[in-house]
mmCIF file of C-alpha atoms and ligand atoms in Angstrom:
data_model
loop_
_atom_site.group_PDB
_atom_site.id
_atom_site.type_symbol
_atom_site.label_atom_id
_atom_site.label_comp_id
_atom_site.label_asym_id
_atom_site.label_seq_id
_atom_site.Cartn_x
_atom_site.Cartn_y
_atom_site.Cartn_z
ATOM 1 C CA MET P 1 0.000 0.000 0.000
ATOM 2 C CA ARG P 2 1.533 3.322 -1.057
ATOM 3 C CA ARG P 3 1.268 6.123 1.498
ATOM 4 C CA LYS P 4 -0.449 9.097 -0.105
ATOM 5 C CA ILE P 5 1.176 12.510 -0.506
ATOM 6 C CA VAL P 6 -0.502 15.902 -0.519
ATOM 7 C CA ALA P 7 1.963 18.593 -1.609
ATOM 8 C CA GLY P 8 1.177 22.306 -1.733
ATOM 9 C CA ASN P 9 2.843 24.413 -4.427
ATOM 10 C CA TRP P 10 2.505 28.019 -3.286
ATOM 11 C CA LYS P 11 4.183 29.336 -6.455
ATOM 12 C CA MET P 12 5.110 33.063 -6.206
ATOM 13 C CA ASN P 13 2.407 34.014 -3.718
ATOM 14 C CA LEU P 14 2.151 35.503 -0.198
ATOM 15 C CA ASP P 15 4.322 37.919 1.769
ATOM 16 C CA PHE P 16 6.312 36.671 4.745
ATOM 17 C CA GLN P 17 3.603 37.340 7.341
ATOM 18 C CA GLU P 18 0.949 35.644 5.206
ATOM 19 C CA ALA P 19 3.260 32.689 4.674
ATOM 20 C CA GLN P 20 3.887 32.358 8.396
ATOM 21 C CA ASP P 21 0.141 32.557 9.125
ATOM 22 C CA LEU P 22 -0.568 29.861 6.536
ATOM 23 C CA VAL P 23 2.079 27.495 7.927
ATOM 24 C CA GLU P 24 0.689 28.023 11.425
ATOM 25 C CA GLY P 25 -2.864 27.461 10.182
ATOM 26 C CA ILE P 26 -1.797 24.204 8.525
ATOM 27 C CA ALA P 27 0.013 23.029 11.682
ATOM 28 C CA ASN P 28 -3.044 23.816 13.841
ATOM 29 C CA LEU P 29 -5.384 21.934 11.532
ATOM 30 C CA CYS P 30 -2.987 18.975 11.443
ATOM 31 C CA GLU P 31 -3.096 18.928 15.239
ATOM 32 C CA GLU P 32 -6.903 18.970 15.162
ATOM 33 C CA LYS P 33 -7.607 16.582 12.250
ATOM 34 C CA GLN P 34 -4.525 14.327 12.352
ATOM 35 C CA PRO P 35 -4.424 13.564 8.607
ATOM 36 C CA ASP P 36 -2.678 10.279 7.850
ATOM 37 C CA CYS P 37 -0.659 11.034 4.724
ATOM 38 C CA ASP P 38 2.634 12.746 3.855
ATOM 39 C CA ILE P 39 2.056 16.494 3.710
ATOM 40 C CA ILE P 40 4.617 18.638 1.898
ATOM 41 C CA ILE P 41 4.663 22.438 1.826
ATOM 42 C CA CYS P 42 6.563 24.022 -1.079
ATOM 43 C CA PRO P 43 6.857 27.744 -0.330
ATOM 44 C CA PRO P 44 8.973 30.299 -2.235
ATOM 45 C CA PHE P 45 12.725 30.140 -1.411
ATOM 46 C CA PRO P 46 12.766 33.009 1.152
ATOM 47 C CA TYR P 47 10.248 31.166 3.341
ATOM 48 C CA LEU P 48 11.955 27.762 3.337
ATOM 49 C CA GLU P 49 13.804 28.290 6.604
ATOM 50 C CA MET P 50 10.717 29.460 8.475
ATOM 51 C CA THR P 51 8.692 26.545 7.084
ATOM 52 C CA SER P 52 11.465 24.100 7.878
ATOM 53 C CA ASP P 53 11.718 25.357 11.486
ATOM 54 C CA MET P 54 7.977 24.880 11.878
ATOM 55 C CA ALA P 55 8.213 21.399 10.341
ATOM 56 C CA ASP P 56 10.926 20.484 12.863
ATOM 57 C CA ASP P 57 8.880 21.828 15.766
ATOM 58 C CA THR P 58 5.595 20.155 14.847
ATOM 59 C CA GLN P 59 6.604 17.099 12.736
ATOM 60 C CA TYR P 60 3.325 17.475 10.826
ATOM 61 C CA PHE P 61 4.742 18.136 7.375
ATOM 62 C CA TYR P 62 7.794 18.063 5.129
ATOM 63 C CA VAL P 63 9.279 20.992 3.257
ATOM 64 C CA GLY P 64 9.864 21.195 -0.483
ATOM 65 C CA ALA P 65 11.381 23.779 -2.815
ATOM 66 C CA GLN P 66 9.811 24.742 -6.139
ATOM 67 C CA ASN P 67 13.000 24.685 -8.183
ATOM 68 C CA VAL P 68 16.756 24.080 -8.015
ATOM 69 C CA ASN P 69 19.739 25.012 -10.163
ATOM 70 C CA ASP P 70 21.563 22.214 -11.989
ATOM 71 C CA ASN P 71 25.049 23.352 -10.874
ATOM 72 C CA ASP P 72 26.809 22.768 -7.557
ATOM 73 C CA SER P 73 27.830 26.376 -6.869
ATOM 74 C CA GLY P 74 29.415 29.383 -8.566
ATOM 75 C CA ALA P 75 28.612 32.456 -10.618
ATOM 76 C CA TYR P 76 24.900 31.866 -11.225
ATOM 77 C CA THR P 77 23.317 35.061 -9.928
ATOM 78 C CA GLY P 78 19.881 34.565 -8.463
ATOM 79 C CA GLU P 79 20.041 30.781 -8.404
ATOM 80 C CA VAL P 80 19.757 28.265 -5.562
ATOM 81 C CA SER P 81 21.672 24.963 -5.363
ATOM 82 C CA ALA P 82 20.685 21.548 -4.039
ATOM 83 C CA LYS P 83 23.382 21.910 -1.367
ATOM 84 C CA MET P 84 21.746 25.128 -0.135
ATOM 85 C CA LEU P 85 18.338 23.467 -0.037
ATOM 86 C CA ASP P 86 19.779 20.539 1.864
ATOM 87 C CA SER P 87 21.435 22.847 4.394
ATOM 88 C CA LEU P 88 18.002 24.335 5.166
ATOM 89 C CA GLY P 89 16.432 20.936 5.784
ATOM 90 C CA THR P 90 14.520 20.781 2.485
ATOM 91 C CA GLN P 91 13.446 17.192 1.825
ATOM 92 C CA PHE P 92 11.585 17.521 -1.512
ATOM 93 C CA CYS P 93 11.833 19.698 -4.615
ATOM 94 C CA ILE P 94 9.427 20.199 -7.516
ATOM 95 C CA VAL P 95 11.216 19.748 -10.857
ATOM 96 C CA GLY P 96 9.910 20.489 -14.324
ATOM 97 C CA HIS P 97 6.697 22.257 -13.404
ATOM 98 C CA SER P 98 4.966 23.307 -16.631
ATOM 99 C CA GLU P 99 5.386 26.971 -15.691
ATOM 100 C CA ARG P 100 9.169 26.477 -15.599
ATOM 101 C CA ARG P 101 9.096 24.516 -18.847
ATOM 102 C CA LYS P 102 7.078 27.305 -20.472
ATOM 103 C CA TYR P 103 8.522 30.553 -19.053
ATOM 104 C CA TYR P 104 12.132 29.427 -18.456
ATOM 105 C CA ASN P 105 12.488 26.993 -21.358
ATOM 106 C CA GLU P 106 13.437 24.074 -19.140
ATOM 107 C CA ASP P 107 13.698 20.918 -21.221
ATOM 108 C CA ASN P 108 13.871 17.243 -20.311
ATOM 109 C CA ALA P 109 17.688 17.127 -20.624
ATOM 110 C CA LEU P 110 18.144 19.972 -18.124
ATOM 111 C CA LEU P 111 15.553 18.437 -15.802
ATOM 112 C CA ALA P 112 17.455 15.131 -15.867
ATOM 113 C CA VAL P 113 20.514 16.962 -14.502
ATOM 114 C CA LYS P 114 18.481 18.745 -11.813
ATOM 115 C CA ILE P 115 16.969 15.435 -10.705
ATOM 116 C CA LYS P 116 20.436 13.862 -10.414
ATOM 117 C CA LYS P 117 21.707 16.821 -8.440
ATOM 118 C CA LEU P 118 18.836 16.627 -5.956
ATOM 119 C CA LEU P 119 19.326 12.901 -5.479
ATOM 120 C CA GLU P 120 23.009 13.507 -4.670
ATOM 121 C CA TYR P 121 21.771 15.448 -1.648
ATOM 122 C CA GLN P 122 19.025 12.969 -0.742
ATOM 123 C CA ILE P 123 16.339 15.476 -1.731
ATOM 124 C CA VAL P 124 13.321 13.782 -3.317
ATOM 125 C CA PRO P 125 12.476 15.238 -6.739
ATOM 126 C CA ILE P 126 8.767 15.658 -7.499
ATOM 127 C CA TYR P 127 9.061 15.408 -11.269
ATOM 128 C CA CYS P 128 6.157 17.004 -13.166
ATOM 129 C CA VAL P 129 4.951 15.768 -16.537
ATOM 130 C CA GLY P 130 1.869 16.589 -18.568
ATOM 131 C CA GLU P 131 0.527 17.586 -21.935
ATOM 132 C CA VAL P 132 -0.817 20.900 -23.200
ATOM 133 C CA LEU P 133 -4.381 21.147 -24.530
ATOM 134 C CA GLU P 134 -3.384 20.858 -28.218
ATOM 135 C CA GLU P 135 -1.536 17.631 -27.464
ATOM 136 C CA ARG P 136 -4.532 16.177 -25.609
ATOM 137 C CA GLU P 137 -6.832 17.186 -28.471
ATOM 138 C CA ALA P 138 -4.480 15.666 -31.036
ATOM 139 C CA ASN P 139 -4.346 12.494 -28.898
ATOM 140 C CA THR P 140 -0.551 12.713 -28.659
ATOM 141 C CA HIS P 141 -0.492 13.074 -24.870
ATOM 142 C CA PHE P 142 0.820 9.555 -24.222
ATOM 143 C CA ASP P 143 3.778 10.193 -26.576
ATOM 144 C CA VAL P 144 4.535 13.517 -24.882
ATOM 145 C CA ILE P 145 4.462 12.011 -21.399
ATOM 146 C CA LYS P 146 6.530 8.994 -22.473
ATOM 147 C CA LYS P 147 9.230 11.328 -23.805
ATOM 148 C CA GLN P 148 9.172 13.434 -20.618
ATOM 149 C CA ILE P 149 9.579 10.309 -18.483
ATOM 150 C CA GLU P 150 12.211 8.634 -20.662
ATOM 151 C CA GLU P 151 14.413 11.682 -21.171
ATOM 152 C CA ALA P 152 14.468 12.835 -17.545
ATOM 153 C CA LEU P 153 14.276 9.580 -15.568
ATOM 154 C CA PHE P 154 15.524 6.637 -17.621
ATOM 155 C CA ASN P 155 19.192 7.480 -16.986
ATOM 156 C CA LEU P 156 18.710 6.826 -13.243
ATOM 157 C CA ASP P 157 19.654 3.577 -11.588
ATOM 158 C CA VAL P 158 17.087 1.610 -9.618
ATOM 159 C CA ALA P 159 18.347 2.868 -6.247
ATOM 160 C CA ASP P 160 17.848 6.486 -7.326
ATOM 161 C CA MET P 161 14.520 5.814 -8.992
ATOM 162 C CA GLU P 162 13.142 4.542 -5.687
ATOM 163 C CA ASN P 163 13.486 8.080 -4.363
ATOM 164 C CA VAL P 164 11.564 9.879 -7.072
ATOM 165 C CA VAL P 165 7.961 11.086 -6.935
ATOM 166 C CA ILE P 166 6.150 11.787 -10.226
ATOM 167 C CA ALA P 167 3.335 14.309 -10.652
ATOM 168 C CA TYR P 168 1.002 14.091 -13.637
ATOM 169 C CA GLU P 169 -0.186 17.620 -14.267
ATOM 170 C CA PRO P 170 -2.134 18.145 -17.500
ATOM 171 C CA VAL P 171 -1.213 21.719 -18.379
ATOM 172 C CA TRP P 172 -4.774 22.511 -19.487
ATOM 173 C CA ALA P 173 -5.943 21.744 -15.940
ATOM 174 C CA ILE P 174 -3.414 23.864 -14.030
ATOM 175 C CA GLY P 175 -4.985 26.982 -12.546
ATOM 176 C CA THR P 176 -7.919 26.753 -14.956
ATOM 177 C CA GLY P 177 -10.596 25.134 -12.799
ATOM 178 C CA LYS P 178 -10.835 22.364 -15.454
ATOM 179 C CA THR P 179 -9.850 19.213 -13.589
ATOM 180 C CA ALA P 180 -9.085 16.000 -15.457
ATOM 181 C CA THR P 181 -11.805 13.455 -14.769
ATOM 182 C CA PRO P 182 -10.734 10.659 -12.413
ATOM 183 C CA GLN P 183 -10.849 8.307 -15.435
ATOM 184 C CA GLN P 184 -8.667 10.584 -17.602
ATOM 185 C CA ALA P 185 -6.140 10.952 -14.784
ATOM 186 C CA GLU P 186 -6.147 7.240 -13.892
ATOM 187 C CA GLU P 187 -5.522 6.278 -17.519
ATOM 188 C CA VAL P 188 -2.356 8.394 -17.613
ATOM 189 C CA HIS P 189 -1.179 7.352 -14.131
ATOM 190 C CA LYS P 190 -1.523 3.694 -15.131
ATOM 191 C CA PHE P 191 0.408 4.395 -18.332
ATOM 192 C CA ILE P 192 3.228 6.067 -16.343
ATOM 193 C CA ARG P 193 3.393 3.151 -13.893
ATOM 194 C CA THR P 194 3.635 0.712 -16.820
ATOM 195 C CA LEU P 195 6.535 2.707 -18.307
ATOM 196 C CA ILE P 196 8.330 2.598 -14.945
ATOM 197 C CA CYS P 197 7.652 -1.137 -14.662
ATOM 198 C CA GLU P 198 9.077 -1.853 -18.115
ATOM 199 C CA LYS P 199 12.271 0.048 -17.386
ATOM 200 C CA PHE P 200 12.869 -0.437 -13.641
ATOM 201 C CA GLY P 201 10.835 -3.520 -12.747
ATOM 202 C CA GLU P 202 7.690 -4.319 -10.869
ATOM 203 C CA ASP P 203 8.927 -3.574 -7.346
ATOM 204 C CA ILE P 204 9.828 0.029 -8.159
ATOM 205 C CA ALA P 205 6.673 0.488 -10.229
ATOM 206 C CA ASN P 206 4.527 -0.712 -7.341
ATOM 207 C CA GLN P 207 6.178 1.543 -4.824
ATOM 208 C CA ILE P 208 6.643 4.795 -6.753
ATOM 209 C CA ARG P 209 4.117 7.472 -5.907
ATOM 210 C CA ILE P 210 2.370 9.288 -8.762
ATOM 211 C CA LEU P 211 0.484 12.456 -7.822
ATOM 212 C CA TYR P 212 -2.236 14.217 -9.765
ATOM 213 C CA GLY P 213 -2.095 18.011 -10.149
ATOM 214 C CA GLY P 214 -4.376 20.448 -11.947
ATOM 215 C CA SER P 215 -7.288 22.206 -10.234
ATOM 216 C CA CYS P 216 -7.469 19.511 -7.563
ATOM 217 C CA ASN P 217 -9.486 20.904 -4.670
ATOM 218 C CA ALA P 218 -11.474 19.987 -1.568
ATOM 219 C CA LYS P 219 -14.515 19.072 -3.738
ATOM 220 C CA ASN P 220 -12.915 16.748 -6.274
ATOM 221 C CA ALA P 221 -9.946 15.283 -4.360
ATOM 222 C CA SER P 222 -11.602 12.170 -2.967
ATOM 223 C CA ASP P 223 -12.836 10.941 -6.386
ATOM 224 C CA LEU P 224 -9.357 11.424 -7.830
ATOM 225 C CA PHE P 225 -7.611 9.786 -4.865
ATOM 226 C CA ALA P 226 -9.965 6.783 -5.051
ATOM 227 C CA GLN P 227 -8.319 5.718 -8.319
ATOM 228 C CA GLU P 228 -5.925 2.809 -8.053
ATOM 229 C CA ASN P 229 -2.879 4.577 -9.469
ATOM 230 C CA ILE P 230 -3.374 8.064 -8.010
ATOM 231 C CA ASP P 231 -1.248 8.411 -4.890
ATOM 232 C CA GLY P 232 -2.229 11.909 -3.824
ATOM 233 C CA GLY P 233 -2.034 15.397 -5.258
ATOM 234 C CA LEU P 234 0.170 18.347 -6.107
ATOM 235 C CA ILE P 235 -2.025 21.259 -5.180
ATOM 236 C CA GLY P 236 -1.617 24.861 -6.374
ATOM 237 C CA GLY P 237 -4.438 27.327 -5.678
ATOM 238 C CA ALA P 238 -6.161 25.220 -3.019
ATOM 239 C CA SER P 239 -2.924 24.962 -1.009
ATOM 240 C CA LEU P 240 -3.089 28.667 -0.174
ATOM 241 C CA LYS P 241 -5.993 28.151 2.243
ATOM 242 C CA ALA P 242 -5.202 26.012 5.280
ATOM 243 C CA GLU P 243 -8.771 24.626 5.538
ATOM 244 C CA ASP P 244 -8.877 23.549 1.874
ATOM 245 C CA PHE P 245 -5.383 22.095 1.940
ATOM 246 C CA ILE P 246 -5.974 20.046 5.073
ATOM 247 C CA SER P 247 -9.399 18.968 3.850
ATOM 248 C CA ILE P 248 -7.600 17.511 0.812
ATOM 249 C CA ALA P 249 -5.041 15.845 3.122
ATOM 250 C CA VAL P 250 -7.875 14.321 5.186
ATOM 251 C CA GLN P 251 -9.419 12.938 1.971
ATOM 252 C CA ALA P 252 -6.039 11.424 1.089
ATOM 253 C CA SER P 253 -5.961 9.687 4.467
ATOM 254 C CA LYS P 254 -8.929 7.390 3.825
HETATM 255 C C1 PEP Y 301 0.247 23.385 -9.827
HETATM 256 O O1 PEP Y 301 0.611 24.497 -10.161
HETATM 257 O O2 PEP Y 301 1.071 22.490 -9.607
HETATM 258 C C2 PEP Y 301 -1.192 23.166 -9.702
HETATM 259 C C3 PEP Y 301 -1.610 21.931 -9.651
HETATM 260 O O3 PEP Y 301 -1.989 24.279 -9.663
HETATM 261 P P1 PEP Y 301 -3.591 24.319 -9.440
HETATM 262 O O4 PEP Y 301 -3.912 23.348 -8.352
HETATM 263 O O5 PEP Y 301 -3.874 25.731 -9.035
HETATM 264 O O6 PEP Y 301 -4.222 23.955 -10.736
#
């Protein structure tokens, strides 16, 4: 039985006070509702230390970054390394979010290097894949996702692959209010698990966690999480309200 994950991607939202209030709100609701799943908060870089301190104090959640640079250190103004994330107690990191693929031209080859770098520091990559609307309409989404998986993950050895989380995020569903149906999502999750099985074997395929992301909220989470191959969610908008986020975590606990 795979333990479910509910991860909140705050993106570039909230000032420091708002971020602190949200982390406190999440911790209080965890105390009250005792959700039984892995909760990950992915705030912007400047709030990682505060979130990590709170995670240490309460033990209710893990901390994830939203991005990492592919180099170890050096003259890369404005960038943040895996070593820096590790030194702040960051346990997870989102890699290859569609917004980074789109606005910062991140391709599968670069993402493969970022994933390797994170694994060197025992940080779990949450690797995002997903098709844009035109690809879904042209029925090429399986090819797109296969390429994203093969080019960024198939160079890993089995020991590294064990420590990867995958998030299927159809781009047409992110921030749009148009959620994939549970059947649409399950079909792709099953496809991804089969790809992992073919390359890395059944044990890894059975244990790897595949999250759904894209307008997942407190109303639709339980139907999505009821699917056999959906192991939780990567949550954007709904992770900015403590009640909604923890309601989703409670639904993942059933
Ligand atoms: C995301 O950005 O990863 C995401 C899933 O966003 P939203 O939940 O707002 O669609």
